[in-house]
Coordinates of C-alpha atoms in Angstrom, one line a residue:
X693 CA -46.3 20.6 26.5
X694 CA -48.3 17.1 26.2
X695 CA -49.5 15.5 29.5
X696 CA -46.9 12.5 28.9
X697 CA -43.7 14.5 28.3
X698 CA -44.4 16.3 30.8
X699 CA -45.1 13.3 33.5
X700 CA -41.8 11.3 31.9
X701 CA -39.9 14.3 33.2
X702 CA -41.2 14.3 36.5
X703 CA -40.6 10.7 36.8
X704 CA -37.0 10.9 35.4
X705 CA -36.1 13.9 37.7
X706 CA -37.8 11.7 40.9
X707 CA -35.3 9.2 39.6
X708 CA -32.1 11.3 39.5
X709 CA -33.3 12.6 43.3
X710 CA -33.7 8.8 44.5
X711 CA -30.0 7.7 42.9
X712 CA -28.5 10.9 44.5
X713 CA -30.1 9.8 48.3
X714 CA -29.4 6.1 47.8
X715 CA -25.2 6.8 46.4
X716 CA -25.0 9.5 49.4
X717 CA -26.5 7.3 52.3
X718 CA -24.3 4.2 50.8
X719 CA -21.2 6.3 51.1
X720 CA -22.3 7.1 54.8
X721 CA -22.7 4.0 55.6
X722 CA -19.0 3.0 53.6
X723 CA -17.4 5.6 55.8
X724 CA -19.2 4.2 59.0
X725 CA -17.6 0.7 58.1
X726 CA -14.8 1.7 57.0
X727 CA -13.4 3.7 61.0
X728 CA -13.5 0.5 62.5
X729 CA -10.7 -1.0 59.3
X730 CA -7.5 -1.2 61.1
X731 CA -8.8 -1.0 65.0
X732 CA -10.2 -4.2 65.7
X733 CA -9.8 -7.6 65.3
X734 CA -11.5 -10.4 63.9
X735 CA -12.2 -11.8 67.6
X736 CA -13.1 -9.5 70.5
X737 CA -10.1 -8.8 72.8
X738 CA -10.9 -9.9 76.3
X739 CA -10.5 -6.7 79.0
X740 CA -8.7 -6.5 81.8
X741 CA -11.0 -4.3 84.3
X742 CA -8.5 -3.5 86.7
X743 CA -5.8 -2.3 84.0
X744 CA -8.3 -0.3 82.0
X745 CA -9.5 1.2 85.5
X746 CA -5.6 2.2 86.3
X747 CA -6.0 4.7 82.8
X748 CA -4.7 2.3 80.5
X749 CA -6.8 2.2 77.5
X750 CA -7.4 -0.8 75.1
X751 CA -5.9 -0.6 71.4
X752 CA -8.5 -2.4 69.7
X753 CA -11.9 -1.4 69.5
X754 CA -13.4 -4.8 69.4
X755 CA -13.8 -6.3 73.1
X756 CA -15.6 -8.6 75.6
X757 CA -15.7 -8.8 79.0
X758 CA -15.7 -11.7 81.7
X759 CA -15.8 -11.5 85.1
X760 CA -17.0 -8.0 86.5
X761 CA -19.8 -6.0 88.5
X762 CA -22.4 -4.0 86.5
X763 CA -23.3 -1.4 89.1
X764 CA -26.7 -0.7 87.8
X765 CA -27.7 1.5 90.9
X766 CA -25.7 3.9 89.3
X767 CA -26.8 4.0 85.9
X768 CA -28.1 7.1 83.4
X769 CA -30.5 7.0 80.6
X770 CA -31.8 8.7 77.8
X771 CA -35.7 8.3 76.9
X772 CA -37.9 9.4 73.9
X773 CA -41.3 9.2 73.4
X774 CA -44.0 6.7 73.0
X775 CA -47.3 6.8 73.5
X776 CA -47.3 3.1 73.7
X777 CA -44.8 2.7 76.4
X778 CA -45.8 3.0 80.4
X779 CA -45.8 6.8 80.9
X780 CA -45.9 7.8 77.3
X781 CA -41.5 7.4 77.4
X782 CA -39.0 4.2 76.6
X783 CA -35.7 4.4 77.9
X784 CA -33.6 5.0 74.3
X785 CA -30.0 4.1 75.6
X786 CA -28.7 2.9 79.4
X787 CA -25.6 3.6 80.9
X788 CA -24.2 1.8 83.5
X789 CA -20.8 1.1 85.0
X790 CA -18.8 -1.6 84.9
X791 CA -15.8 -2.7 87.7
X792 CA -13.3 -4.9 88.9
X793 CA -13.4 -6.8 92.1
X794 CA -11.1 -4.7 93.0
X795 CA -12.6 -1.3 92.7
X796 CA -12.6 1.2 95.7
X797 CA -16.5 1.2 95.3
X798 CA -17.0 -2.5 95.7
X799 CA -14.7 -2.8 98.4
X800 CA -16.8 0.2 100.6
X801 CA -19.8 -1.4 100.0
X802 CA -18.9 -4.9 100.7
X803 CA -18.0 -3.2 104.5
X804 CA -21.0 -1.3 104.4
X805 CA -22.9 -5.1 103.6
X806 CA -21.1 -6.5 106.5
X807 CA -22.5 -3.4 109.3
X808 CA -25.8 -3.0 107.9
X809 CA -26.4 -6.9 107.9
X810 CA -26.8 -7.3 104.0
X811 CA -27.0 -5.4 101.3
X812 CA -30.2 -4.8 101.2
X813 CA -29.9 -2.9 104.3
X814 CA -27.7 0.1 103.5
X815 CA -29.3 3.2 103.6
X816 CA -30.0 5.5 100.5
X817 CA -27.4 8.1 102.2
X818 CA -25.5 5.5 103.1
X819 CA -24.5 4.0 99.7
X820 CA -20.5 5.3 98.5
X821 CA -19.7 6.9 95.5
X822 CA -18.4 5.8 92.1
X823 CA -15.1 7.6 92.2
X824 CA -12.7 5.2 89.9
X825 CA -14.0 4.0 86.5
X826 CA -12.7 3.1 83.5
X827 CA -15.5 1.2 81.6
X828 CA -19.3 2.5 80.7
X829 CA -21.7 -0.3 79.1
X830 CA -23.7 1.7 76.8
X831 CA -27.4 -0.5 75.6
X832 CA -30.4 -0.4 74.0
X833 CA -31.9 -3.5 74.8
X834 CA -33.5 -2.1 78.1
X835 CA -37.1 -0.4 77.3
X836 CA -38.3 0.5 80.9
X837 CA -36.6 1.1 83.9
X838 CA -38.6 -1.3 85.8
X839 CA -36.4 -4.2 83.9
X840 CA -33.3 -2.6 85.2
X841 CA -31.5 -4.3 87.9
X842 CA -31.9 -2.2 91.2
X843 CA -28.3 -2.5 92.8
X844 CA -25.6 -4.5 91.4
X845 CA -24.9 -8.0 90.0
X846 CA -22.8 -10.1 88.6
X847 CA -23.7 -10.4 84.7
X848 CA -22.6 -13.0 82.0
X849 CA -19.9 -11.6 79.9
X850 CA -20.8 -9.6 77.0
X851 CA -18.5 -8.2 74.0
X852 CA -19.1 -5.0 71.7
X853 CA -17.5 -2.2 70.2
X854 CA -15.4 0.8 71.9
X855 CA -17.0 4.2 72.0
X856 CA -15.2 7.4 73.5
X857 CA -17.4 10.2 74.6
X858 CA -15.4 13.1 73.2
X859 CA -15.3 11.7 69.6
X860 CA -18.2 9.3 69.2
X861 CA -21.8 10.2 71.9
X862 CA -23.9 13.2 70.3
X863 CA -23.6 16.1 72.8
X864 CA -27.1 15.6 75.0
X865 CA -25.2 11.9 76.2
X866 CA -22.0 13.8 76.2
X867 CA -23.7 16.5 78.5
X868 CA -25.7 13.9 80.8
X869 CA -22.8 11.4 81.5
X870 CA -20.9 14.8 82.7
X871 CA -23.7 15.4 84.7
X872 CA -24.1 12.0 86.3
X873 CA -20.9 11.7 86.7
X874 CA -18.9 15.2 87.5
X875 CA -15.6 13.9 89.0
X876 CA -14.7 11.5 86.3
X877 CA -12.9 12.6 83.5
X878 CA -14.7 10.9 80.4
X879 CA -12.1 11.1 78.4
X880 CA -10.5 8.5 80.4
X881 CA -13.3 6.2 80.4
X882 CA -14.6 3.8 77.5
X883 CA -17.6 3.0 76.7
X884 CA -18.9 -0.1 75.4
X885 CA -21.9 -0.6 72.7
X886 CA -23.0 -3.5 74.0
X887 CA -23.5 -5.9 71.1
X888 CA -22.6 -4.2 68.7
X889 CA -19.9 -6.0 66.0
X890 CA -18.2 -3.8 63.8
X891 CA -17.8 -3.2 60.1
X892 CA -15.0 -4.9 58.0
X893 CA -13.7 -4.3 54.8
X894 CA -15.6 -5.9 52.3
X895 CA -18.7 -3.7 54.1
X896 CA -17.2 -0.3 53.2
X897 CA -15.9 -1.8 49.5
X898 CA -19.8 -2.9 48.7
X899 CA -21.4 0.2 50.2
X900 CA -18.6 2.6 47.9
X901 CA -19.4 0.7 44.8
X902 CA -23.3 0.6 46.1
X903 CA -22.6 4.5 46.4
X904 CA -21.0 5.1 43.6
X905 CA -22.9 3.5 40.6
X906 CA -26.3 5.4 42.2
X907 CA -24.7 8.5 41.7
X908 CA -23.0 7.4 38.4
X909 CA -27.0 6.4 37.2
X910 CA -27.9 10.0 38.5
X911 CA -25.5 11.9 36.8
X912 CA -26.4 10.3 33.7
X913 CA -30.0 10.4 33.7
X914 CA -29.7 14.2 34.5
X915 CA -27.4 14.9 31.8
X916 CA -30.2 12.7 29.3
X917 CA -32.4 15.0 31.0
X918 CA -31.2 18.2 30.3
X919 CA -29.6 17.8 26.8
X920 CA -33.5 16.6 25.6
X921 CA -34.8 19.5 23.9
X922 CA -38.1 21.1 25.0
X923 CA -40.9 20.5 22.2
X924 CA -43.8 23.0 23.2
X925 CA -47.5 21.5 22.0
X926 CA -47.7 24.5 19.6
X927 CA -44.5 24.0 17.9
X928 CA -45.0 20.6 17.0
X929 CA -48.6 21.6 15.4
X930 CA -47.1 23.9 13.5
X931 CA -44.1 21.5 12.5
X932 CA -47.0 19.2 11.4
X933 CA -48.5 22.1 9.5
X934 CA -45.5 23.0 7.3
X935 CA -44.9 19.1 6.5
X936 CA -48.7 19.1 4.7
X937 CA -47.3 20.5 1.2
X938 CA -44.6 18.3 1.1
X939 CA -46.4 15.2 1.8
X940 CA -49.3 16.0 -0.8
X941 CA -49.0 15.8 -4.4
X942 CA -50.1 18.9 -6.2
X943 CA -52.6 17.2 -8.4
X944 CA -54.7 16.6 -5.1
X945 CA -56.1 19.7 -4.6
X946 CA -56.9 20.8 -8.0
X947 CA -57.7 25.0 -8.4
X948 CA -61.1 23.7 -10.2
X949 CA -62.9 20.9 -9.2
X950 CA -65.4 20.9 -12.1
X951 CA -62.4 20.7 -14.5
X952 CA -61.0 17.8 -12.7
X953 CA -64.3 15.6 -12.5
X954 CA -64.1 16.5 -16.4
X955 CA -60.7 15.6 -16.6
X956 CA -61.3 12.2 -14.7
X957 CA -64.1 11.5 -17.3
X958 CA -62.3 11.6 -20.3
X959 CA -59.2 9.6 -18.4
X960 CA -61.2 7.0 -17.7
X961 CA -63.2 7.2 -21.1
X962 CA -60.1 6.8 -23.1
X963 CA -58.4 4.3 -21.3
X964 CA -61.6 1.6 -19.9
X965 CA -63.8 0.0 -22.9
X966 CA -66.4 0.2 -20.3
X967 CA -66.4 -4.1 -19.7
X968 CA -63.3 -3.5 -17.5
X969 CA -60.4 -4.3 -20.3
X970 CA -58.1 -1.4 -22.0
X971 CA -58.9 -0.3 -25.3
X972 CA -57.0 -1.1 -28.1
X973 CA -55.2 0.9 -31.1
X974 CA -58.0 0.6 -33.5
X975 CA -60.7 0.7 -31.4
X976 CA -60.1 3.9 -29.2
X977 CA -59.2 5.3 -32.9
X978 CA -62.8 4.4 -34.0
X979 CA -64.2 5.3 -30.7
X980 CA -62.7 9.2 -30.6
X981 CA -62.9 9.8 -34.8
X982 CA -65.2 12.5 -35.7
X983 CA -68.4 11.5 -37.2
X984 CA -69.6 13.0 -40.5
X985 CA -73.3 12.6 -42.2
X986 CA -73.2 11.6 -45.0
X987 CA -74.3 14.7 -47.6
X988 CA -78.0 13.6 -49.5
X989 CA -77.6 12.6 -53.1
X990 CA -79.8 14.2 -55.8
X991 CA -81.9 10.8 -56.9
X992 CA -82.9 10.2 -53.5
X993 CA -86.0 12.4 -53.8
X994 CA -85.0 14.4 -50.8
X995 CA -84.7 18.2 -51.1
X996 CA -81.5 19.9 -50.6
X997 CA -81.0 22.2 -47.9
X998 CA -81.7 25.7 -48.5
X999 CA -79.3 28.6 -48.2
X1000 CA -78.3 31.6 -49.1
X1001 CA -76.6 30.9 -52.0
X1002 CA -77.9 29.3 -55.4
X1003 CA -76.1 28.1 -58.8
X1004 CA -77.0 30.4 -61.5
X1005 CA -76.3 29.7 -64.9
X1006 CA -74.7 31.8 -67.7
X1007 CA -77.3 30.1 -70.4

């Protein structure tokens, strides 16, 4: 098999590998756009903290909130690794909680403010306990811990979309918000991706067509691929080699190539006069006439020729 079949191949089936990856991660990505279609709203619905933290749970998935405490003491992280960060780790995704101003927590700690003469006074074993929540901030946009707040403020608002930690964390944040956390039910708790807008319909329809004309282009090009017959090097020598009598004339390859130079010869004898112009009737008859001498007469003084036979006379 030639060097060039053999790399248009390679190249084509690298193609039909490439279409298949791009149509299935455009799907994924349709799919991923498409679970938000039908549970949120244009505009973020503004949360009511102390509803939320009474169980009841928001119907659209697209919200903001205003006026609340971000409890940043309390807060949970995941890291991963880089060698470029402080300690060789960057904090991957923070958790913190988020309440009302009229959260049990808040209203311990603002008496525990008052006897301790600030809050910056209260002990570590002092400090209460998170024991009603009903909204998690989840972000990305903190890298080390030493930008995190160290007890609790009173942020700007912020707006993003709803998460629920049964359906929608991967199971190591599953397992470490149940850890940091082991009297709340979860389930009961919502979590907001900070930031995060959701996908709309036009999204999903673009990345399904996106999806679907790779894979079309794949499908084809394999199917071009695989009815393409396989031409092996030798077979198309020996294709080459049974084409040869066909494409010759007979005459060029003559059994004798004496009798052909002859043969030449006289062609070319009979039908050039030798100044470059054809012969014509009379002179190619004169030319190719056979010559006879002219027999000696008696009176010319020469002798006859001699032969075997002589004229005898009877007298």
């Amino acid at each position: 098999m030639s060097p060039s079949y053999t790399l248009r191949r390679r190249l084509a089936g690298a193609g039909i590998v490439v279409l298949l990856l791009v149509g299935l991660a455009a799907w994924l990505f349709a799919f991923e756009e498409g679970r938000w279609v039908g549970r949120v709203t244009s505009r973020p619905e503004t949360l009511n903290l102390e509803v939320v933290e009474q169980g009841n749970l928001p119907v659209n998935q697209f919200v903001s909130l205003r006026d609340h405490w971000a409890v940043y003491r309390e807060h949970a992280e995941t890291f991963r690794l880089d060698a470029a960060a402080e300690g060789g780790q960057r904090i991957e995704t923070l958790y913190y909680p988020v309440i009302s101003d009229m959260n049990p927590y808040l209203l311990e700690l603002a008496g525990l403010s008052r006897a301790f003469g600030g809050i910056d006074g209260i002990p570590s074993d002092e400090w209460p306990r998170i024991e009603r929540m009903g909204v998690l901030v989840r972000t990305d946009s903190v890298q080390s811990l030493k930008n995190v707040p160290p007890l609790i403020e009173f942020p700007d608002g912020l707006f993003g979309t709803v998460l629920h930690a049964e359906t929608d964390l991967p199971g190591d944040e599953r397992a470490l918000l149940s850890e940091r956390w082991p009297d709340i039910d979860l389930s009961r708790v919502i979590i907001i991706n900070a930031g995060h807008r959701p996908g709309n319909v036009w999204s999903m329809i673009a990345y399904g067509l996106l999806g679907s004309v790779s894979w079309a282009g794949g499908l084809i090009l394999a199917w071009r691929l695989w009815r393409r017959p396989r031409v092996s090097h030798s077979a198309r020598h020996s294709d080459g080699a049974r084409q040869i009598p066909h494409e010759t004339s007979p005459s060029t390859f003559p059994a004798n190539p004496s009798l052909a130079h002859k043969d030449e010869n006289w062609k070319g004898s009979q039908r050039d006069s030798g100044d470059g112009r054809p012969l014509s009737y009379a002179e190619a008859l004169n030319r190719y006439a056979p010559q006879h001498e002219e027999a000696p007469r008696q009176g010319d003084g020469q002798t006859p020729p001699l032969s075997g036979i002589h004229a005898r006379r009877d007298d």
